[in-house]
Amino acid sequence: MSAHDQMRAMLDQLMGTGRNGENNKFQVKFSDPKVCKSFLLACCPHEILLSTRMDLGECPKIHDLALRADYEKASTHKDFFYDLDAMEHLQAFISDCDRRTEAAKLRLAETQEELSAEVAVKANSVHELAEQIGKKLAKAEQLGEEGLVEESMKLMEEIDELRKKKLEAEQEYRNSMPASSYQQQKLRVCEVCSAYLGIHDNDRRLADHFGGKLHLGFIKIREKLAELEKNSEKRREERRKSLRDRDHEDRYRERERSQYVGGRELDRRSRRHRSRSRDRRRTAESSRSHRSRSRSRSRRSHSRHSGSSDKRRDRD
């Protein structure tokens, strides 16, 4: 994206579709069904997971920063209940991801050597400590980039303590099985993003995973879904009430329009009245003309009859 396009996108995001009197390129409003409601709430998986291993491609619905700005402005005055639409979208997406996670676990169970219950507990202990180290290391690096050096150093001290615990756990795990079995990479599936993690992964690999765009993106999606689900029942009831009130208001307005004569209805009735008056005048004029012609024919007939009688008398 060029600098000009970036500046244009920033203006769209700030000022919406109406900046400089322009219309948006899609020629739709944010309320159009073709617009992605999850995008309006900044939680569409297509946008969050862009350029990751699980890139979903382009969203089938419209994404436009100007429309998001329009929605944010309008939502301060009216509740559109788009959070419920976004929640249903995220629920469907996460349900599909969780099914893939379970399928991946089944494949691992079929392909990896099964561990005894005791060894499995020790392996899980190593995995959990490694996960804590990876998360804290990614967080420490983020704090360092933000200039929060003291907080970053404090986390590094915690990481050193976790590394000592991990070494002890790895030693217990190694001693619980033959050396040939220990060398085999034992995998497990990340419960957040479905990625595979190995028991022998080093700290750098784990930090890259837990601080990576894919994992953090899934955390954002799952946290947003949990937030939306928290008050979902209350929000659904509010939407039902809003729809009932809207239906009642529409019926009231329709009844008012049927009782009130004004504007276009008054013009329509006035035209109908004038038309009826013209029809009555035409009928009356036609009736008078008909009677006039009838009287004229009657007079002519009477005159001919009188003339014939006079001629007969003269002959006699």
Tab-separated table of C-alpha atoms in Angstrom:
chain	number	residue	atom	x	y	z
A	1	MET	CA	0.000	0.000	0.000
A	2	SER	CA	1.395	3.357	-1.031
A	3	ALA	CA	1.730	6.327	1.312
A	4	HIS	CA	-1.216	7.976	-0.448
A	5	ASP	CA	-3.409	4.905	0.092
A	6	GLN	CA	-2.373	4.726	3.742
A	7	MET	CA	-3.274	8.378	4.273
A	8	ARG	CA	-6.623	7.861	2.538
A	9	ALA	CA	-7.372	4.841	4.752
A	10	MET	CA	-6.535	6.865	7.871
A	11	LEU	CA	-8.899	9.655	6.784
A	12	ASP	CA	-11.649	7.130	6.043
A	13	GLN	CA	-11.205	5.585	9.471
A	14	LEU	CA	-11.355	8.958	11.183
A	15	MET	CA	-14.065	10.730	9.179
A	16	GLY	CA	-16.185	8.006	7.596
A	17	THR	CA	-17.741	7.902	4.143
A	18	GLY	CA	-18.880	11.527	4.156
A	19	ARG	CA	-15.488	13.197	4.168
A	20	ASN	CA	-15.206	15.948	1.549
A	21	GLY	CA	-18.700	15.032	0.380
A	22	GLU	CA	-17.464	11.717	-1.040
A	23	ASN	CA	-19.433	8.470	-1.143
A	24	ASN	CA	-17.790	5.197	-0.144
A	25	LYS	CA	-16.431	3.048	-2.956
A	26	PHE	CA	-18.900	0.226	-2.304
A	27	GLN	CA	-21.973	2.501	-2.510
A	28	VAL	CA	-23.538	0.902	0.583
A	29	LYS	CA	-24.296	1.915	4.146
A	30	PHE	CA	-22.848	0.134	7.176
A	31	SER	CA	-26.292	-1.361	7.884
A	32	ASP	CA	-26.325	-3.196	4.550
A	33	PRO	CA	-26.379	-7.018	4.970
A	34	LYS	CA	-23.350	-7.226	2.664
A	35	VAL	CA	-21.205	-5.399	5.261
A	36	CYS	CA	-19.288	-7.559	7.773
A	37	LYS	CA	-20.621	-6.750	11.242
A	38	SER	CA	-17.624	-8.455	12.887
A	39	PHE	CA	-15.348	-6.075	10.999
A	40	LEU	CA	-17.348	-3.102	12.287
A	41	LEU	CA	-16.519	-4.331	15.804
A	42	ALA	CA	-12.866	-4.988	14.826
A	43	CYS	CA	-13.028	-8.737	15.456
A	44	CYS	CA	-13.364	-10.402	12.049
A	45	PRO	CA	-11.072	-13.490	11.871
A	46	HIS	CA	-10.356	-12.768	8.198
A	47	GLU	CA	-8.721	-9.493	9.231
A	48	ILE	CA	-7.081	-10.649	12.480
A	49	LEU	CA	-5.438	-13.762	10.989
A	50	LEU	CA	-4.310	-12.088	7.778
A	51	SER	CA	-0.815	-13.213	6.644
A	52	THR	CA	-0.593	-16.064	9.158
A	53	ARG	CA	-0.426	-19.821	8.686
A	54	MET	CA	-4.218	-19.862	8.986
A	55	ASP	CA	-4.900	-16.955	6.631
A	56	LEU	CA	-8.587	-17.283	5.705
A	57	GLY	CA	-8.360	-15.174	2.593
A	58	GLU	CA	-10.653	-12.280	1.778
A	59	CYS	CA	-13.847	-12.027	3.790
A	60	PRO	CA	-16.969	-12.678	1.660
A	61	LYS	CA	-18.505	-9.536	3.135
A	62	ILE	CA	-17.446	-5.904	2.779
A	63	HIS	CA	-14.616	-4.468	4.896
A	64	ASP	CA	-14.295	-0.689	4.747
A	65	LEU	CA	-12.736	1.541	7.406
A	66	ALA	CA	-15.013	4.414	6.414
A	67	LEU	CA	-18.078	2.270	7.105
A	68	ARG	CA	-16.627	1.339	10.489
A	69	ALA	CA	-16.233	5.039	11.288
A	70	ASP	CA	-19.849	5.660	10.236
A	71	TYR	CA	-21.019	2.827	12.489
A	72	GLU	CA	-19.028	4.018	15.489
A	73	LYS	CA	-20.532	7.474	15.111
A	74	ALA	CA	-24.098	6.215	14.632
A	75	SER	CA	-23.860	3.692	17.486
A	76	THR	CA	-23.493	6.533	19.986
A	77	HIS	CA	-27.128	7.446	19.267
A	78	LYS	CA	-28.703	4.073	18.450
A	79	ASP	CA	-28.165	0.449	19.435
A	80	PHE	CA	-27.860	-1.753	16.330
A	81	PHE	CA	-27.157	-5.006	18.255
A	82	TYR	CA	-24.330	-5.923	15.883
A	83	ASP	CA	-22.497	-7.480	18.825
A	84	LEU	CA	-24.937	-10.406	18.587
A	85	ASP	CA	-24.218	-10.845	14.883
A	86	ALA	CA	-20.482	-10.757	15.575
A	87	MET	CA	-20.871	-13.245	18.437
A	88	GLU	CA	-22.634	-15.769	16.185
A	89	HIS	CA	-19.897	-15.345	13.576
A	90	LEU	CA	-17.104	-15.917	16.106
A	91	GLN	CA	-18.921	-18.862	17.700
A	92	ALA	CA	-19.102	-20.630	14.337
A	93	PHE	CA	-15.421	-19.908	13.647
A	94	ILE	CA	-14.148	-21.042	17.070
A	95	SER	CA	-16.327	-24.169	17.001
A	96	ASP	CA	-14.721	-25.140	13.700
A	97	CYS	CA	-11.235	-24.488	15.111
A	98	ASP	CA	-11.956	-26.558	18.207
A	99	ARG	CA	-13.095	-29.458	16.006
A	100	ARG	CA	-9.783	-29.278	14.123
A	101	THR	CA	-7.901	-29.253	17.442
A	102	GLU	CA	-9.646	-32.411	18.606
A	103	ALA	CA	-8.983	-34.069	15.237
A	104	ALA	CA	-5.285	-33.172	15.535
A	105	LYS	CA	-5.176	-34.689	19.030
A	106	LEU	CA	-6.672	-37.912	17.701
A	107	ARG	CA	-4.084	-38.091	14.915
A	108	LEU	CA	-1.275	-37.641	17.451
A	109	ALA	CA	-2.754	-40.344	19.660
A	110	GLU	CA	-2.775	-42.716	16.699
A	111	THR	CA	0.744	-41.947	15.449
A	112	GLN	CA	2.744	-41.359	18.661
A	113	GLU	CA	3.860	-44.013	21.086
A	114	GLU	CA	1.442	-44.171	23.988
A	115	LEU	CA	2.916	-43.166	27.342
A	116	SER	CA	2.116	-44.656	30.699
A	117	ALA	CA	0.030	-42.507	33.040
A	118	GLU	CA	3.068	-41.666	35.193
A	119	VAL	CA	5.248	-40.665	32.226
A	120	ALA	CA	2.390	-38.684	30.668
A	121	VAL	CA	2.073	-36.584	33.836
A	122	LYS	CA	5.808	-35.786	33.762
A	123	ALA	CA	5.654	-34.925	30.049
A	124	ASN	CA	2.725	-32.577	30.648
A	125	SER	CA	4.696	-30.890	33.442
A	126	VAL	CA	7.536	-30.169	30.996
A	127	HIS	CA	5.060	-28.853	28.412
A	128	GLU	CA	3.362	-26.545	30.915
A	129	LEU	CA	6.640	-25.065	32.177
A	130	ALA	CA	7.838	-24.574	28.604
A	131	GLU	CA	4.578	-22.806	27.773
A	132	GLN	CA	4.953	-20.449	30.737
A	133	ILE	CA	8.519	-19.642	29.703
A	134	GLY	CA	7.486	-18.964	26.114
A	135	LYS	CA	4.623	-16.651	27.115
A	136	LYS	CA	6.714	-14.689	29.626
A	137	LEU	CA	9.630	-14.387	27.219
A	138	ALA	CA	7.358	-13.005	24.488
A	139	LYS	CA	5.863	-10.558	26.999
A	140	ALA	CA	9.314	-9.473	28.220
A	141	GLU	CA	10.420	-8.749	24.650
A	142	GLN	CA	7.261	-6.726	24.042
A	143	LEU	CA	7.842	-4.657	27.185
A	144	GLY	CA	11.432	-4.050	26.154
A	145	GLU	CA	10.323	-2.779	22.732
A	146	GLU	CA	7.906	-0.417	24.484
A	147	GLY	CA	10.710	0.988	26.621
A	148	LEU	CA	9.504	-0.596	29.883
A	149	VAL	CA	12.924	-1.929	30.809
A	150	GLU	CA	12.334	-2.516	34.533
A	151	GLU	CA	9.171	-4.559	33.933
A	152	SER	CA	10.971	-6.547	31.249
A	153	MET	CA	13.899	-7.316	33.582
A	154	LYS	CA	11.512	-8.452	36.304
A	155	LEU	CA	9.921	-10.921	33.908
A	156	MET	CA	13.341	-12.218	32.874
A	157	GLU	CA	14.070	-13.035	36.525
A	158	GLU	CA	10.823	-15.035	36.668
A	159	ILE	CA	11.825	-16.802	33.454
A	160	ASP	CA	15.172	-17.850	35.004
A	161	GLU	CA	13.306	-19.485	37.907
A	162	LEU	CA	10.981	-21.289	35.495
A	163	ARG	CA	13.966	-22.557	33.483
A	164	LYS	CA	15.414	-24.160	36.598
A	165	LYS	CA	12.098	-25.887	37.284
A	166	LYS	CA	11.900	-27.035	33.672
A	167	LEU	CA	15.387	-28.588	33.838
A	168	GLU	CA	14.315	-30.577	36.905
A	169	ALA	CA	11.098	-31.680	35.210
A	170	GLU	CA	12.993	-32.718	32.062
A	171	GLN	CA	15.398	-34.784	34.164
A	172	GLU	CA	12.510	-36.611	35.839
A	173	TYR	CA	10.897	-37.194	32.453
A	174	ARG	CA	14.170	-38.512	30.986
A	175	ASN	CA	14.707	-40.911	33.867
A	176	SER	CA	11.211	-42.351	33.528
A	177	MET	CA	11.764	-43.925	30.080
A	178	PRO	CA	14.444	-45.543	27.899
A	179	ALA	CA	16.893	-43.194	26.195
A	180	SER	CA	15.667	-44.220	22.722
A	181	SER	CA	12.107	-43.221	23.584
A	182	TYR	CA	13.200	-39.931	25.183
A	183	GLN	CA	14.893	-38.806	21.956
A	184	GLN	CA	11.599	-39.027	20.059
A	185	GLN	CA	9.842	-35.687	19.745
A	186	LYS	CA	6.612	-35.752	21.747
A	187	LEU	CA	4.104	-33.340	20.281
A	188	ARG	CA	0.977	-31.797	21.617
A	189	VAL	CA	-1.603	-29.412	20.163
A	190	CYS	CA	-1.897	-25.803	21.343
A	191	GLU	CA	-5.364	-25.394	22.820
A	192	VAL	CA	-5.559	-21.781	21.625
A	193	CYS	CA	-4.524	-21.901	17.970
A	194	SER	CA	-4.208	-25.637	17.123
A	195	ALA	CA	-0.471	-25.396	16.347
A	196	TYR	CA	1.837	-28.313	17.189
A	197	LEU	CA	4.293	-27.854	20.077
A	198	GLY	CA	7.184	-30.209	20.836
A	199	ILE	CA	8.504	-31.190	24.240
A	200	HIS	CA	12.063	-30.469	23.020
A	201	ASP	CA	11.259	-27.026	21.570
A	202	ASN	CA	13.706	-24.395	22.828
A	203	ASP	CA	12.722	-21.116	24.487
A	204	ARG	CA	13.189	-19.122	21.278
A	205	ARG	CA	10.830	-21.366	19.331
A	206	LEU	CA	8.234	-21.170	22.095
A	207	ALA	CA	8.545	-17.394	22.405
A	208	ASP	CA	8.052	-17.041	18.660
A	209	HIS	CA	4.934	-19.160	18.896
A	210	PHE	CA	3.293	-17.505	21.916
A	211	GLY	CA	4.274	-14.023	20.767
A	212	GLY	CA	3.402	-14.689	17.139
A	213	LYS	CA	0.547	-13.136	15.169
A	214	LEU	CA	-1.329	-16.426	14.860
A	215	HIS	CA	-1.415	-17.250	18.572
A	216	LEU	CA	-2.096	-13.666	19.655
A	217	GLY	CA	-4.781	-13.377	17.006
A	218	PHE	CA	-6.588	-16.424	18.375
A	219	ILE	CA	-6.284	-15.018	21.894
A	220	LYS	CA	-7.914	-11.789	20.712
A	221	ILE	CA	-10.744	-13.679	18.992
A	222	ARG	CA	-11.386	-15.956	21.965
A	223	GLU	CA	-11.322	-13.076	24.456
A	224	LYS	CA	-13.692	-11.047	22.295
A	225	LEU	CA	-16.062	-14.013	22.034
A	226	ALA	CA	-16.007	-14.523	25.814
A	227	GLU	CA	-16.768	-10.815	26.275
A	228	LEU	CA	-19.701	-10.946	23.858
A	229	GLU	CA	-21.119	-14.132	25.363
A	230	LYS	CA	-21.035	-12.705	28.879
A	231	ASN	CA	-24.168	-10.591	28.367
A	232	SER	CA	-25.592	-12.387	25.332
A	233	GLU	CA	-28.907	-13.417	26.934
A	234	LYS	CA	-29.553	-9.905	28.190
A	235	ARG	CA	-28.662	-8.440	24.808
A	236	ARG	CA	-30.957	-10.875	22.994
A	237	GLU	CA	-33.841	-9.874	25.231
A	238	GLU	CA	-33.097	-6.202	24.606
A	239	ARG	CA	-33.119	-6.840	20.861
A	240	ARG	CA	-36.445	-8.683	21.055
A	241	LYS	CA	-37.922	-5.801	23.035
A	242	SER	CA	-36.546	-3.288	20.542
A	243	LEU	CA	-38.117	-5.219	17.651
A	244	ARG	CA	-41.466	-5.371	19.444
A	245	ASP	CA	-41.356	-1.630	20.144
A	246	ARG	CA	-40.424	-0.957	16.528
A	247	ASP	CA	-43.337	-3.072	15.256
A	248	HIS	CA	-45.711	-1.266	17.613
A	249	GLU	CA	-44.403	2.104	16.435
A	250	ASP	CA	-44.784	1.096	12.769
A	251	ARG	CA	-48.389	0.005	13.337
A	252	TYR	CA	-49.120	3.258	15.176
A	253	ARG	CA	-47.688	5.335	12.359
A	254	GLU	CA	-49.676	3.370	9.791
A	255	ARG	CA	-52.855	3.955	11.774
A	256	GLU	CA	-52.061	7.666	12.065
A	257	ARG	CA	-51.490	7.924	8.337
A	258	SER	CA	-54.839	6.259	7.651
A	259	GLN	CA	-56.659	8.717	9.930
A	260	TYR	CA	-54.839	11.903	9.042
A	261	VAL	CA	-55.604	13.706	5.771
A	262	GLY	CA	-52.797	15.919	4.614
A	263	GLY	CA	-50.001	16.379	2.147
A	264	ARG	CA	-50.179	13.958	-0.740
A	265	GLU	CA	-53.395	12.366	0.511
A	266	LEU	CA	-55.093	15.762	0.540
A	267	ASP	CA	-53.914	16.460	-2.990
A	268	ARG	CA	-55.110	13.056	-4.103
A	269	ARG	CA	-58.551	13.562	-2.588
A	270	SER	CA	-58.761	17.072	-4.069
A	271	ARG	CA	-57.983	15.735	-7.549
A	272	ARG	CA	-60.536	12.967	-7.112
A	273	HIS	CA	-63.177	15.538	-6.015
A	274	ARG	CA	-62.478	17.791	-9.009
A	275	SER	CA	-62.645	14.804	-11.328
A	276	ARG	CA	-66.015	13.776	-9.929
A	277	SER	CA	-67.316	17.372	-10.290
A	278	ARG	CA	-66.285	17.433	-13.940
A	279	ASP	CA	-67.972	14.096	-14.510
A	280	ARG	CA	-71.197	15.381	-12.928
A	281	ARG	CA	-71.124	18.555	-15.076
A	282	ARG	CA	-70.544	16.534	-18.202
A	283	THR	CA	-73.417	14.224	-17.300
A	284	ALA	CA	-75.708	17.184	-16.640
A	285	GLU	CA	-74.724	18.904	-19.883
A	286	SER	CA	-75.208	15.695	-21.812
A	287	SER	CA	-78.634	15.221	-20.230
A	288	ARG	CA	-79.698	18.809	-21.097
A	289	SER	CA	-78.452	18.418	-24.646
A	290	HIS	CA	-80.360	15.184	-24.992
A	291	ARG	CA	-83.576	16.769	-23.710
A	292	SER	CA	-83.099	19.761	-26.043
A	293	ARG	CA	-82.671	17.485	-29.047
A	294	SER	CA	-85.735	15.484	-28.010
A	295	ARG	CA	-87.872	18.644	-27.778
A	296	SER	CA	-86.616	19.823	-31.160
A	297	ARG	CA	-87.478	16.538	-32.804
A	298	SER	CA	-90.895	16.609	-31.148
A	299	ARG	CA	-91.598	20.124	-32.492
A	300	ARG	CA	-90.531	19.138	-36.012
A	301	SER	CA	-92.710	16.048	-35.896
A	302	HIS	CA	-95.682	18.053	-34.686
A	303	SER	CA	-95.167	20.657	-37.440
A	304	ARG	CA	-95.102	17.988	-40.156
A	305	HIS	CA	-98.206	16.393	-38.736
A	306	SER	CA	-100.081	19.749	-38.703
A	307	GLY	CA	-99.037	20.529	-42.292
A	308	SER	CA	-100.326	17.208	-43.551
A	309	SER	CA	-103.715	17.755	-41.881
A	310	ASP	CA	-104.115	21.222	-43.498
A	311	LYS	CA	-103.346	19.804	-46.957
A	312	ARG	CA	-105.984	17.101	-46.564
A	313	ARG	CA	-108.587	19.689	-45.592
A	314	ASP	CA	-107.735	21.870	-48.607
A	315	ARG	CA	-108.244	18.876	-50.976
A	316	ASP	CA	-111.553	18.122	-49.414
